[in-house]
Every structure is written in C-alpha cells, then in structure tokens.
mmCIF file of C-alpha atoms in Angstrom:
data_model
loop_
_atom_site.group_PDB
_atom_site.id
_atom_site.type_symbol
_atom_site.label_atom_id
_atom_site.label_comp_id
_atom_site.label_asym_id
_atom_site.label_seq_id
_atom_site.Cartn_x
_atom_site.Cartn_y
_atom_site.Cartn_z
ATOM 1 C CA UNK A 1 13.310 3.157 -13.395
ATOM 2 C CA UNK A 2 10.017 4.640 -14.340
ATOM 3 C CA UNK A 3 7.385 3.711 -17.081
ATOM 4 C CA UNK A 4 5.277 5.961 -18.799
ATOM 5 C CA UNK A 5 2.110 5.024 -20.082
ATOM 6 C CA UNK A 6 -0.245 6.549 -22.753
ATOM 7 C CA UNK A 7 -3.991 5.434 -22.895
ATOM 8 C CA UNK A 8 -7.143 6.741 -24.299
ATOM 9 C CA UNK A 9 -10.327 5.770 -21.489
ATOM 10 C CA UNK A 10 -11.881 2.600 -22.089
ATOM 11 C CA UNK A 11 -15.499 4.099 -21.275
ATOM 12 C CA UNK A 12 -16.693 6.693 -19.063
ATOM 13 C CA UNK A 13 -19.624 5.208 -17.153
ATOM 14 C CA UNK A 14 -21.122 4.540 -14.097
ATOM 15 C CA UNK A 15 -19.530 2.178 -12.410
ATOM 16 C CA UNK A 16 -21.084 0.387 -9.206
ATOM 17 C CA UNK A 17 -18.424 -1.976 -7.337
ATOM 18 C CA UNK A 18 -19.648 -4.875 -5.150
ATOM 19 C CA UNK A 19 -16.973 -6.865 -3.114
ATOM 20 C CA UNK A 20 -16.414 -8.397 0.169
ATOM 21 C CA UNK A 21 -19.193 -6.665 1.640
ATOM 22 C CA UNK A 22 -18.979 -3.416 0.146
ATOM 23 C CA UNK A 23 -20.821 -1.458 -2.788
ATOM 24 C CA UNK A 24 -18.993 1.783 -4.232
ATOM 25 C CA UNK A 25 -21.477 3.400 -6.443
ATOM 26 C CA UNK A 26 -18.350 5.740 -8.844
ATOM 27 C CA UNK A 27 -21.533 7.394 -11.095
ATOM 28 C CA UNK A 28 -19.346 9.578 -13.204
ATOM 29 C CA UNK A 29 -18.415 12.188 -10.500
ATOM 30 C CA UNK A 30 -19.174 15.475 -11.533
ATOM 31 C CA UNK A 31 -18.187 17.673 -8.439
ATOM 32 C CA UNK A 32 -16.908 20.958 -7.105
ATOM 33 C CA UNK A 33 -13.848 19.018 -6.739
ATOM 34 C CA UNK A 34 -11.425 18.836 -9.393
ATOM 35 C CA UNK A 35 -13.681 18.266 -12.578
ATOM 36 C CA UNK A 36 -14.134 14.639 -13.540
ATOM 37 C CA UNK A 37 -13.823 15.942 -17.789
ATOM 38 C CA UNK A 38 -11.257 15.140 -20.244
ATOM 39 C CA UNK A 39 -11.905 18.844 -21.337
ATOM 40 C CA UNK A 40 -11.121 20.376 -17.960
ATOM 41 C CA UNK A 41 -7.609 22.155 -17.730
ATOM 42 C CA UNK A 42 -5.329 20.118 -16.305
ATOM 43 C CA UNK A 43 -4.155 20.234 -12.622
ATOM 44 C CA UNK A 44 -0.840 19.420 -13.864
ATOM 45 C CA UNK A 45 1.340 16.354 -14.500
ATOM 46 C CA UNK A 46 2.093 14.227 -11.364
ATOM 47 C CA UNK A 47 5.234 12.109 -10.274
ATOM 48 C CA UNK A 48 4.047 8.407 -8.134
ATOM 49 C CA UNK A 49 6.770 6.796 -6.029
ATOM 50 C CA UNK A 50 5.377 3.233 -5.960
ATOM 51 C CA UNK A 51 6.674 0.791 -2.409
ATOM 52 C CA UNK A 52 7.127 -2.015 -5.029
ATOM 53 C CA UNK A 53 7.443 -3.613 -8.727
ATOM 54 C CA UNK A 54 4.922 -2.609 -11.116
ATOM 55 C CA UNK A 55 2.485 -5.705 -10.140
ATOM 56 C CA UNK A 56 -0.856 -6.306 -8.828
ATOM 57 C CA UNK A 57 0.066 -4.646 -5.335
ATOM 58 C CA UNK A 58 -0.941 -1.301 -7.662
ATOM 59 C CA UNK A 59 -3.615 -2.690 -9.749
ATOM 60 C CA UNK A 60 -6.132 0.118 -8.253
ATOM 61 C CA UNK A 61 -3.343 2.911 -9.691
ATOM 62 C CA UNK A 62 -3.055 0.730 -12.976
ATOM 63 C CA UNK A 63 -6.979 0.983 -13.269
ATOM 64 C CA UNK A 64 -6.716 4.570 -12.838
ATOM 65 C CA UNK A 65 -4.317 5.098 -15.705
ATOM 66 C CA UNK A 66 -6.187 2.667 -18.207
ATOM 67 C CA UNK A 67 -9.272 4.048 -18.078
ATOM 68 C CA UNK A 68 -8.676 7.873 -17.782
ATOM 69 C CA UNK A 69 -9.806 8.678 -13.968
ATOM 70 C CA UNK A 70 -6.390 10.664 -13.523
ATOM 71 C CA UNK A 71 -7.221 12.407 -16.687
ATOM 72 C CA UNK A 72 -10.594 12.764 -15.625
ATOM 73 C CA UNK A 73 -10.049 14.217 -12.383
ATOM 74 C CA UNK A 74 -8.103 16.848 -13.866
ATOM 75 C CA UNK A 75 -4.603 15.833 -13.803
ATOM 76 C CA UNK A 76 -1.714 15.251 -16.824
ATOM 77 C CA UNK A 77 0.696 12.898 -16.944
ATOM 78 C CA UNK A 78 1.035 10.400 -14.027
ATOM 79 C CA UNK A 79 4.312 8.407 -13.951
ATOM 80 C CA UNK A 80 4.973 5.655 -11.215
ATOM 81 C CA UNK A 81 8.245 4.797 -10.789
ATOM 82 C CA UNK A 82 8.822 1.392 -9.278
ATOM 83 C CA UNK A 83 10.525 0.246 -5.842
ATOM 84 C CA UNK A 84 11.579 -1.322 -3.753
ATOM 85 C CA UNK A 85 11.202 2.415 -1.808
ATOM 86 C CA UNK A 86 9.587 3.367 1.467
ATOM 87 C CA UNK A 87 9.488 6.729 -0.892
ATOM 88 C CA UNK A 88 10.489 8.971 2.102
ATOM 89 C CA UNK A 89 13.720 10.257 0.235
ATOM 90 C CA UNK A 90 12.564 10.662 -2.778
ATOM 91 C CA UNK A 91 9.287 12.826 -1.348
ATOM 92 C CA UNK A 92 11.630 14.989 0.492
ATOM 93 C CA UNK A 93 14.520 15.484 -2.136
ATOM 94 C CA UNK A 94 11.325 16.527 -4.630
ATOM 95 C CA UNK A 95 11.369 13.903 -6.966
ATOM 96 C CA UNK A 96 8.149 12.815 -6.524
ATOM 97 C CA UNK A 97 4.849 13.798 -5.345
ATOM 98 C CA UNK A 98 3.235 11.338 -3.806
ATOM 99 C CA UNK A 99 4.838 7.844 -2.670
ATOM 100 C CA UNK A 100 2.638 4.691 -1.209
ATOM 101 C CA UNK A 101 4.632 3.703 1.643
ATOM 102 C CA UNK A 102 3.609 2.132 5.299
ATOM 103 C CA UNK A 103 3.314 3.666 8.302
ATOM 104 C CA UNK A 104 6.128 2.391 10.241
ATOM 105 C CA UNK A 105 8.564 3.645 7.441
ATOM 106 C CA UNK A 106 7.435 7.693 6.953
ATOM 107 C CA UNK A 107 6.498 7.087 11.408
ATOM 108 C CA UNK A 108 10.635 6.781 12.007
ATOM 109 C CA UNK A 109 11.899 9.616 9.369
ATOM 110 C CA UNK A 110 8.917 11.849 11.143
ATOM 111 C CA UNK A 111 9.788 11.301 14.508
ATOM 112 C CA UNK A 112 14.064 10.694 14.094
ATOM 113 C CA UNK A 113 14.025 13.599 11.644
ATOM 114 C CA UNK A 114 10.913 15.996 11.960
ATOM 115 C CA UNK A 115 10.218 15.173 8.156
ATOM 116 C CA UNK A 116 7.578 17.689 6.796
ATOM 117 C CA UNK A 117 5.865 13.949 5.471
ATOM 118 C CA UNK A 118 1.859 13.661 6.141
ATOM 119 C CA UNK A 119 0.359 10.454 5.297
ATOM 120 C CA UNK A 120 -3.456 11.467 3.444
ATOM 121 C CA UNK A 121 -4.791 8.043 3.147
ATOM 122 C CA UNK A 122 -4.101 4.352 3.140
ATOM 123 C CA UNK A 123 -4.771 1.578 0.297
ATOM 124 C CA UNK A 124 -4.329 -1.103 3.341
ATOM 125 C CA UNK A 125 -6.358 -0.803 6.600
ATOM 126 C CA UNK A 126 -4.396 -3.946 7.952
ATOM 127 C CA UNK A 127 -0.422 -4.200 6.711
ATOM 128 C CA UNK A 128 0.516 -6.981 5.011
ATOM 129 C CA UNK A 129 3.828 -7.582 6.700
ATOM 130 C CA UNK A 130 4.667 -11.650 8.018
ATOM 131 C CA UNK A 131 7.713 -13.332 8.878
ATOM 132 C CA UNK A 132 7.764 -15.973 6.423
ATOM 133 C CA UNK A 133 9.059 -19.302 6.907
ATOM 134 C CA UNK A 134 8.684 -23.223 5.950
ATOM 135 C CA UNK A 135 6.126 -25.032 8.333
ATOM 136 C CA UNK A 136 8.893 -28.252 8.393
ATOM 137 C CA UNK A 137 12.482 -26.126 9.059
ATOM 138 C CA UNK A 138 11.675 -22.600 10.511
ATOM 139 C CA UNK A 139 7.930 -22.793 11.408
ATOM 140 C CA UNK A 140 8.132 -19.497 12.792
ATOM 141 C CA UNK A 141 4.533 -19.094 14.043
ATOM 142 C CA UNK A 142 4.986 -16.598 17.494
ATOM 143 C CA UNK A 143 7.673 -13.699 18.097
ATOM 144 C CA UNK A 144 9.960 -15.684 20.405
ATOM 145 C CA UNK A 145 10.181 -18.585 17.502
ATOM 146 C CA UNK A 146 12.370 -16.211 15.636
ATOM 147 C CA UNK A 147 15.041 -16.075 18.891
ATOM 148 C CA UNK A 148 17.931 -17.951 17.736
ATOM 149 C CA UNK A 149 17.263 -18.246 14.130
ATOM 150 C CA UNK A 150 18.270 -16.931 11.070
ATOM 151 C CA UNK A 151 16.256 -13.978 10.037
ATOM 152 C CA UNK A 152 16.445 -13.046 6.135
ATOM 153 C CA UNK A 153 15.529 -9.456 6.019
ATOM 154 C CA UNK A 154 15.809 -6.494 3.289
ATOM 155 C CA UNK A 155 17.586 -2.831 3.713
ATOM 156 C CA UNK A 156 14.309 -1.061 3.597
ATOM 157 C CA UNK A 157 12.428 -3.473 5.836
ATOM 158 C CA UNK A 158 14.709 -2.795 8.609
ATOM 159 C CA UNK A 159 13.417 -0.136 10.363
ATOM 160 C CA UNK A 160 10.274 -2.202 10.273
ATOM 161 C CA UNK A 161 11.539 -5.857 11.011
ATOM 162 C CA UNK A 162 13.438 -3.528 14.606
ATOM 163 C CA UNK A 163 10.327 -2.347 15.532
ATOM 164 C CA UNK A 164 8.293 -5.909 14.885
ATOM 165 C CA UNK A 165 11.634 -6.830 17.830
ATOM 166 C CA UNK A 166 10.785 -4.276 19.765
ATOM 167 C CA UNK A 167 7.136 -4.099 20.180
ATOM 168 C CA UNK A 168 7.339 -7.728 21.217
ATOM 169 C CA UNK A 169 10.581 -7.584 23.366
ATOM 170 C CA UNK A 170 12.810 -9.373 21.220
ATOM 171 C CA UNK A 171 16.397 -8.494 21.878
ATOM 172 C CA UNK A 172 18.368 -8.040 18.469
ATOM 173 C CA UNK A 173 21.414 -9.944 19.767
ATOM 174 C CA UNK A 174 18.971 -12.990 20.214
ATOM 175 C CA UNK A 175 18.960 -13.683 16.424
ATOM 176 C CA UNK A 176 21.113 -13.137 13.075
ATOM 177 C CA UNK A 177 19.952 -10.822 10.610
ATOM 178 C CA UNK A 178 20.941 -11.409 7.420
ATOM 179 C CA UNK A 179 20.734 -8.784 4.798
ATOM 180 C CA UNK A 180 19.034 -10.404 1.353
ATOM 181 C CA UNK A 181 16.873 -9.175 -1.022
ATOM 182 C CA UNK A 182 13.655 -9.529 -2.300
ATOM 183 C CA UNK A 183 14.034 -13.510 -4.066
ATOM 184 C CA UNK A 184 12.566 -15.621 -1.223
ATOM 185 C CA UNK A 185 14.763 -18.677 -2.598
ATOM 186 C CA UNK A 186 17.359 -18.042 0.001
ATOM 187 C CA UNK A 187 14.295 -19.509 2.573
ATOM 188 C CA UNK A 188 13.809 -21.859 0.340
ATOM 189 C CA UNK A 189 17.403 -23.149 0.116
ATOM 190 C CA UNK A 190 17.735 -22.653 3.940
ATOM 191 C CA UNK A 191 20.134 -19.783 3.798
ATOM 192 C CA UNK A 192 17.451 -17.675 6.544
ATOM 193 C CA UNK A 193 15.062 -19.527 8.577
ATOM 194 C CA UNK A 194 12.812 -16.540 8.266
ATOM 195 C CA UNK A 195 12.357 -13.813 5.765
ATOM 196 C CA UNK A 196 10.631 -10.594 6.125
ATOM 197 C CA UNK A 197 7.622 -11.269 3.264
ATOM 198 C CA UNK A 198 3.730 -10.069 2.313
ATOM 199 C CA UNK A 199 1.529 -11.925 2.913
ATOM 200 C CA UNK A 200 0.325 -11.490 -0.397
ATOM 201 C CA UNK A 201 3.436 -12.355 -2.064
ATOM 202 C CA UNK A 202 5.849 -14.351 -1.298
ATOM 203 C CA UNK A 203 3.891 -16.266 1.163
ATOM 204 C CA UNK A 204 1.615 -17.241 -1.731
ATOM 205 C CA UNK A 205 4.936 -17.465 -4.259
ATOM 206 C CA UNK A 206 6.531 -20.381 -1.847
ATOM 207 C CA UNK A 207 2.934 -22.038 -1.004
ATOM 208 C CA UNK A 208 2.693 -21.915 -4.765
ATOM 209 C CA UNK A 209 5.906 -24.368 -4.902
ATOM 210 C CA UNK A 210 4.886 -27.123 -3.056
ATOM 211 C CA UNK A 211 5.725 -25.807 0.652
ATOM 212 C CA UNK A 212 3.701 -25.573 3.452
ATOM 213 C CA UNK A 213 4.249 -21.975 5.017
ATOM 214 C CA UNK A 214 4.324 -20.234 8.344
ATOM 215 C CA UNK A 215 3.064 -16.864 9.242
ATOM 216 C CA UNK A 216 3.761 -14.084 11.470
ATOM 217 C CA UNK A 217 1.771 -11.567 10.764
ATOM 218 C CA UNK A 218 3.101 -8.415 11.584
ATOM 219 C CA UNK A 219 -0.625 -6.663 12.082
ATOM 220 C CA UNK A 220 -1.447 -9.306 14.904
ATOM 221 C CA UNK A 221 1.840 -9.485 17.139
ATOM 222 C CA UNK A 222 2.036 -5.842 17.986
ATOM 223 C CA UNK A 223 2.304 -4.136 14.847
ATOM 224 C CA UNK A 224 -1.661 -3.236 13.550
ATOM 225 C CA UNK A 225 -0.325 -0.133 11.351
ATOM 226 C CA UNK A 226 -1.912 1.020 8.335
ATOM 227 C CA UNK A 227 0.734 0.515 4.272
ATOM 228 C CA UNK A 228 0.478 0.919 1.047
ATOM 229 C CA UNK A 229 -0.240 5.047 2.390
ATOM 230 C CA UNK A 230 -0.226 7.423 -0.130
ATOM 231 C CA UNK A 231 2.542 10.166 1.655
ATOM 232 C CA UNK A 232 2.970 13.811 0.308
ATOM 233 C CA UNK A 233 4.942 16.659 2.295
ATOM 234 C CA UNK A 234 3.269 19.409 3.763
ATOM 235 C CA UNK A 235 4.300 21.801 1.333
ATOM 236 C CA UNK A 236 2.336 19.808 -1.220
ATOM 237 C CA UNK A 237 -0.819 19.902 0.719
ATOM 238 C CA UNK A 238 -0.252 23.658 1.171
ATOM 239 C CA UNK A 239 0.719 24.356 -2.616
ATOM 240 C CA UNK A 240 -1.239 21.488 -4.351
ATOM 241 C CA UNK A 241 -4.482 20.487 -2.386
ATOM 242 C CA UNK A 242 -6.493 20.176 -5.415
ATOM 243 C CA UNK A 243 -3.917 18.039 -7.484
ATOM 244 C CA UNK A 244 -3.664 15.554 -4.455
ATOM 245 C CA UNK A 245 -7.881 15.500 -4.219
ATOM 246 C CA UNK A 246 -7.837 14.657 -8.295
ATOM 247 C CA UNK A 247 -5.574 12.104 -7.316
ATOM 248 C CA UNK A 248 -7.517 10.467 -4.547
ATOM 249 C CA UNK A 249 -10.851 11.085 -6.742
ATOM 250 C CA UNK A 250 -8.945 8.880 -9.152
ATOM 251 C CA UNK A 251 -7.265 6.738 -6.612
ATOM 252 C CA UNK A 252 -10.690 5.521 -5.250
ATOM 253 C CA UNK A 253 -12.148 4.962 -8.381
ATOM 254 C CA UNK A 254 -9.061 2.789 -9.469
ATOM 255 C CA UNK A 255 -9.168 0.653 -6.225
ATOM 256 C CA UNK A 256 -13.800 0.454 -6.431
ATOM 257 C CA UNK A 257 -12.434 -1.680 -9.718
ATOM 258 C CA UNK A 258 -9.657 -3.505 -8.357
ATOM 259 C CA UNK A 259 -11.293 -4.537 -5.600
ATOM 260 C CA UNK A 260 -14.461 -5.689 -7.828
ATOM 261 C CA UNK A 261 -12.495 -7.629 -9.801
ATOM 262 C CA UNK A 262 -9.306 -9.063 -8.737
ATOM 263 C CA UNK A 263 -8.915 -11.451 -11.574
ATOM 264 C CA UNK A 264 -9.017 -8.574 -13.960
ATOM 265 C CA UNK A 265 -6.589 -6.173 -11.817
ATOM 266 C CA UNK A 266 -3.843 -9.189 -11.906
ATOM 267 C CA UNK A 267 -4.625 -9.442 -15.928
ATOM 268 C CA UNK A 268 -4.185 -5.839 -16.422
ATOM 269 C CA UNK A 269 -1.219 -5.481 -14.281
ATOM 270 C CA UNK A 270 0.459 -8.151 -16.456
ATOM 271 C CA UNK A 271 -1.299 -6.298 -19.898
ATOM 272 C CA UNK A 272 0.566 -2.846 -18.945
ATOM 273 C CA UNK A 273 3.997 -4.063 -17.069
ATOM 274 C CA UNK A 274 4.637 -7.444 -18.993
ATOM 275 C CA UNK A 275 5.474 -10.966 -17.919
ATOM 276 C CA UNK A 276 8.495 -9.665 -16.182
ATOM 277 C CA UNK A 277 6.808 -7.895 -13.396
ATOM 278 C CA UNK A 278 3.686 -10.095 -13.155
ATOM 279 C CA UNK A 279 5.277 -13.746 -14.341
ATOM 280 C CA UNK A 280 2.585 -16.094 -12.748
ATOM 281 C CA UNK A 281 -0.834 -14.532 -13.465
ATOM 282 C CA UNK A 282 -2.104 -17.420 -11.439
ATOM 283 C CA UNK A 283 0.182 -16.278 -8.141
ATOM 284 C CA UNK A 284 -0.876 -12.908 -9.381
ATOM 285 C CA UNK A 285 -5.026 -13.472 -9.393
ATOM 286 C CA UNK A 286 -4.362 -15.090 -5.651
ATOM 287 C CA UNK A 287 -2.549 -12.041 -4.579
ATOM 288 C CA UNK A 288 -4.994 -9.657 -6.258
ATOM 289 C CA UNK A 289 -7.730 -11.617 -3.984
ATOM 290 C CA UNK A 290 -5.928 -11.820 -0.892
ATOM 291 C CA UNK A 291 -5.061 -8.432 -0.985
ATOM 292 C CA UNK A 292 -9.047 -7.123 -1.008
ATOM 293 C CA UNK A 293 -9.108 -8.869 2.736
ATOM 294 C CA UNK A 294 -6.417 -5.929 3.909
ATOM 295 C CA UNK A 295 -8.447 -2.950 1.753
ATOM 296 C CA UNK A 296 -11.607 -3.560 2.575
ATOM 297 C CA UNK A 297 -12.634 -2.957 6.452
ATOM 298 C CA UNK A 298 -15.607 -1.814 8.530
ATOM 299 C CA UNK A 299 -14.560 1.699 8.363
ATOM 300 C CA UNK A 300 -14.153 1.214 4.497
ATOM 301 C CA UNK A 301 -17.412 0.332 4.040
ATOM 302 C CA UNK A 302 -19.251 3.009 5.766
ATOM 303 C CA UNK A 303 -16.505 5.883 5.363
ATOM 304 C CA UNK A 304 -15.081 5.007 1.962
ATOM 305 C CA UNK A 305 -11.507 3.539 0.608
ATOM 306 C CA UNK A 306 -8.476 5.120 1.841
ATOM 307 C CA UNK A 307 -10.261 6.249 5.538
ATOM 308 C CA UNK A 308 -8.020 5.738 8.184
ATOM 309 C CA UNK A 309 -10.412 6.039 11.241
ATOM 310 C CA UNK A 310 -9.641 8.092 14.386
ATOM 311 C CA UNK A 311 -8.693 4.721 16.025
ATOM 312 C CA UNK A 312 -6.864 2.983 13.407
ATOM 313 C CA UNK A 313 -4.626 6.434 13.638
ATOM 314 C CA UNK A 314 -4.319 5.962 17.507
ATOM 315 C CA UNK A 315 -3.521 1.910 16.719
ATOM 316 C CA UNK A 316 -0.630 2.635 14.431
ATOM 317 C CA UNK A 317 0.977 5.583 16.533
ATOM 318 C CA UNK A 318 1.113 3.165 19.776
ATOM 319 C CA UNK A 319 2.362 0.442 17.383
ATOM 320 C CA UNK A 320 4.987 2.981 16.672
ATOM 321 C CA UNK A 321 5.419 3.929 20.259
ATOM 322 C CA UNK A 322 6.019 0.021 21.218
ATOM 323 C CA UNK A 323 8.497 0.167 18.736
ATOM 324 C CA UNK A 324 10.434 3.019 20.507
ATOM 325 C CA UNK A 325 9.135 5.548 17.492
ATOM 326 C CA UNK A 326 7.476 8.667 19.434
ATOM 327 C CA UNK A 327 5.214 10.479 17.061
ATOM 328 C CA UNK A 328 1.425 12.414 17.678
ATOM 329 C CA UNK A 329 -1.126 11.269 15.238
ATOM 330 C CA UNK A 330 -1.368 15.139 14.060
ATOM 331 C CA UNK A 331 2.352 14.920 13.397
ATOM 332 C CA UNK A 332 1.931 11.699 11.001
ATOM 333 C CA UNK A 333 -1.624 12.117 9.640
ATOM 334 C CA UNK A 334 -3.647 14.212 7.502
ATOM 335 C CA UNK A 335 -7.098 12.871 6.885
ATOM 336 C CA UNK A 336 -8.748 16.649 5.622
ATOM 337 C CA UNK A 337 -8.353 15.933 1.791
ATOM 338 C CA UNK A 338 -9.844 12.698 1.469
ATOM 339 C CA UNK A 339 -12.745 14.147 3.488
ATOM 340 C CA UNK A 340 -13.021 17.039 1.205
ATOM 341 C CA UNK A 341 -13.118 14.476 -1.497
ATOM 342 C CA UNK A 342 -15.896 12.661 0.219
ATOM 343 C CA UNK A 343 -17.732 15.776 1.353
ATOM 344 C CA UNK A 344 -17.742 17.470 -1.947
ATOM 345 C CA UNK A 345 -18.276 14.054 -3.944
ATOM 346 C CA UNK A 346 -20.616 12.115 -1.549
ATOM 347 C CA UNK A 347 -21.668 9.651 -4.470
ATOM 348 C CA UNK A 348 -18.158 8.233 -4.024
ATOM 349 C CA UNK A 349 -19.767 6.347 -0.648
ATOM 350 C CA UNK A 350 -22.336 3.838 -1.195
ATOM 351 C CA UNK A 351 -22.363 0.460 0.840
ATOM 352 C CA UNK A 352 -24.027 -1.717 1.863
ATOM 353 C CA UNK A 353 -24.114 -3.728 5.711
#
C-alpha cells in the first residue's frame, strides 16, 4: 500500500542541527548539484520502497516531504510505499527506485544472485537488529542462550536471523524457528522464547508493558553491518545520478532535523501517517531518541550522514562472509554519489568534536 502526500514547505531557511555530538549546518544549499529551488525543473517524480510501517523509523524521509527538500532538490512526486520489505524485489522488478533496506538482506540477493543492487548510503551506521526476549522466561542475553529455545522469527528476517546462526556457530537444528509476524505478543504470551526485534521497537514496545527485556544485539555478536541503506540498481546510478543526489541532498537534510529533534520527528510521523501507524507517541518519542544513537557515529560527524566509511564497508562484508555470504565491497557498495553531494555541497558538513 502506498500513501501519497501533498505539502506546501513550511519555511525555507537555514537550518543548523545540533545533536549527540554533531552540528549539521543545512544553510539553504544552493549548489551545482541538483538546484535546491521550487522553480527549478524537476528531476522527475520518484518511487521509495520503505523496510517498514510508515512510523518514526522514517521520520528523516517524513521531514523531507513536509517541508519541501525533495521539491527543493529538484525532484516531483516522492511516494513511499510501506513494508515490511527488504525492497530487493521490488528494486529489481522496477517498481521502485530506491528502497532502505540492510545490508545483510541486498548482501545475499548480490552474492546468491549477482543482483545489479548497489547500496549508496546508510541511515544506520550500527543495525538495529536484537533477539528479543523476557529477562524472567527466555533471558536470551549470548548466542548459545538461544540453543534449545524457541526462536520467533519473520519471513524477511530470515536470511538475517541464518546468518546471526552462522556467524556465531549456531547449528539451525539446535533450536525451533517459528515463523510469526511482526506483533511481539506471541513473546509475550510465551509462544517463542525469542523473537527477532529492533531495538528501537519492540524492545521498547514490551519494556513499555511492564517487562523487563533481554538483548542480543545483532551489531555486537558478529553481525556489525550497516540498515536502513538506501539501495538503487546500477542502471539507476547510470541513467539517474542526479535524481538519486537530489534525493540524498534531501535525505540529509530530512535526517539533520530528525536527528535534532526526535520528539518532533515521532509527532510528525504520527501528524502525516495517523494513530494507526504511530499509536503510542510516547513509545514513538523513545524510539525516535534511541534511534539517533545508531545514526549518529564518528564517521558521521566528520564525513556527514549517510557515510559508510572504508572500514565500516570492510566490517559488514566480513559480517557477511561469517555468515557464509561471499561478496567484495565494490560488488555491494557505491559511496561516489553521496561524495559528489558532499563535494559539490560542502556546507552540508559542519560538526563539531
């Protein structure tokens, strides 16, 4: 199902973001890059696969919409369709441009089916991936506390949950998969032990409810990959480089206000998608917060949002390796747009140490 929004920009200012460390001065980009003016000519409308429901996980591409940085940066009508996707099928069938995705996921169609998929940036430095469970029945706190339970996990979490198995040496047959969904209540009710979760969701959803949680992060027991990546094929960074540069122009600026605000992201999530996508605001402003700890890194703050360093690249292709996934970091990434975007619009970058 997909949503289309109309808006007119709420202002057109300079903005200057200061959170967790980091300032993004966003002074009204004018650039050689796709022209940050309502009056330019269009770039063209543009179709967003999103990994998830329309809720604050995508309050930077929310911010974008409501006040006009897609339109600014050149580009028509954007229209995000909701998951749950890893967006791989949809990118390659053509039925959208862009899809935000994690590594793992667009790492096994690359390598299992030479996909023509490049990932050109990442909202998430650190993935937000956990085995969730309840501190008193599952307590699943280490990889070999999930042999001979009940693990609940989700049809497109597979390929991920395998490789979180195999990078620590779990043998499949050691545990039960069960397939669920995306309600967490069947951990609650003690259907699964364990349940493939974010960290910024349902974790904070059960905790919410009166039960102390476990974690298992998936980004510190062998699987430090980067998610939320925006993923385009190759033939659209051959036939539409500067449509996907408006977009990350756009994309940065959305995500300099999310991440400056987190309250306001969750509020405006709920303003444009309604109480059924975003029905706690409260579990919604937590989220919004949590989430800034996984955008904003070291490399952020000196390279800019959406950098995936030269060694966060290497991290996420041996994560993939350990995982039985064989893939060069040239074969999965392509980093040369966003530093276009940065080269040609240096004012995007300021921080501070």
């Amino acid at each position: 199902m997909s949503a289309r929004f109309s808006f007119s920009p709420r202002r057109k200012a300079a903005v200057t973001i200061a959170a967790a460390g980091i300032v993004l001065a966003l002074a009204g980009c004018s650039s050689a890059t796709p022209a940050a003016d309502g009056d330019a000519e269009s770039l063209g409308d543009l179709s967003l696969q999103l990994s998830w429901i329309k809720n604050e996980e995508f309050a930077g591409e929310f911010f974008a919409l409501d006040k006009g940085y897609y339109a600014d940066a050149g580009l028509g009508e954007v229209t995000m369709t909701a998951g749950p996707s890893t967006g791989s099928a949809e990118l390659l069938s053509g039925t959208v441009d862009v899809a935000l995705s994690d590594a793992v996921s667009i790492g096994t169609v690359v390598a299992n089916e030479e996909a023509p998929l490049k990932i050109i940036g990442a909202t998430f430095q650190k993935n937000p991936f956990t085995i969730l469970s309840i501190a008193d029945a599952g307590n699943i706190l280490t990889p070999e506390d999930m042999v001979g339970k009940k693990i609940g996990v989700q049809a497109s979490n597979t390929s991920l949950f395998e490789a979180l198995l195999a990078a620590n040496d779990i043998d499949p047959d050691s545990l039960e998969i069960v397939p669920v969904q995306y309600d967490p209540s069947v951990l609650i009710n003690g259907d699964v032990d364990g349940f493939v979760a974010y960290l910024t969701n349902e974790s904070i959803s059960v905790a919410a409810e009166g039960y102390e949680v476990a974690n298992l992060p998936f980004a510190d027991n062998g699987l430090p990959f980067v998610a939320e990546t925006v993923t385009v094929t190759d033939q659209t960074i051959a036939g539409d480089r500067e449509k996907l540069k408006a977009f990350l122009i756009a994309e940065i600026k959305g995500w300099a206000d999310a991440v400056n605000d987190p309250d306001a992201a969750a509020e405006l999530a709920l303003e444009l998608n309604g109480a059924e996508a975003v029905p706690d605001i409260e579990k919604a402003k937590a989220g919004s917060a949590a989430q800034n700890l996984l955008i904003v890194s070291d490399d952020t703050e000196e390279n800019g949002l959406f950098t995936i360093s030269e060694d966060l690249q290497q991290q996420t292709v041996e994560t993939l390796a350990a995982a039985g996934i064989t893939v060069e970091a040239s074969d999965l990434f392509d980093l040369s747009l966003l530093a276009e975007v940065y080269e040609e619009n240096p004012e995007l970058i300021a921080y501070s140490k």
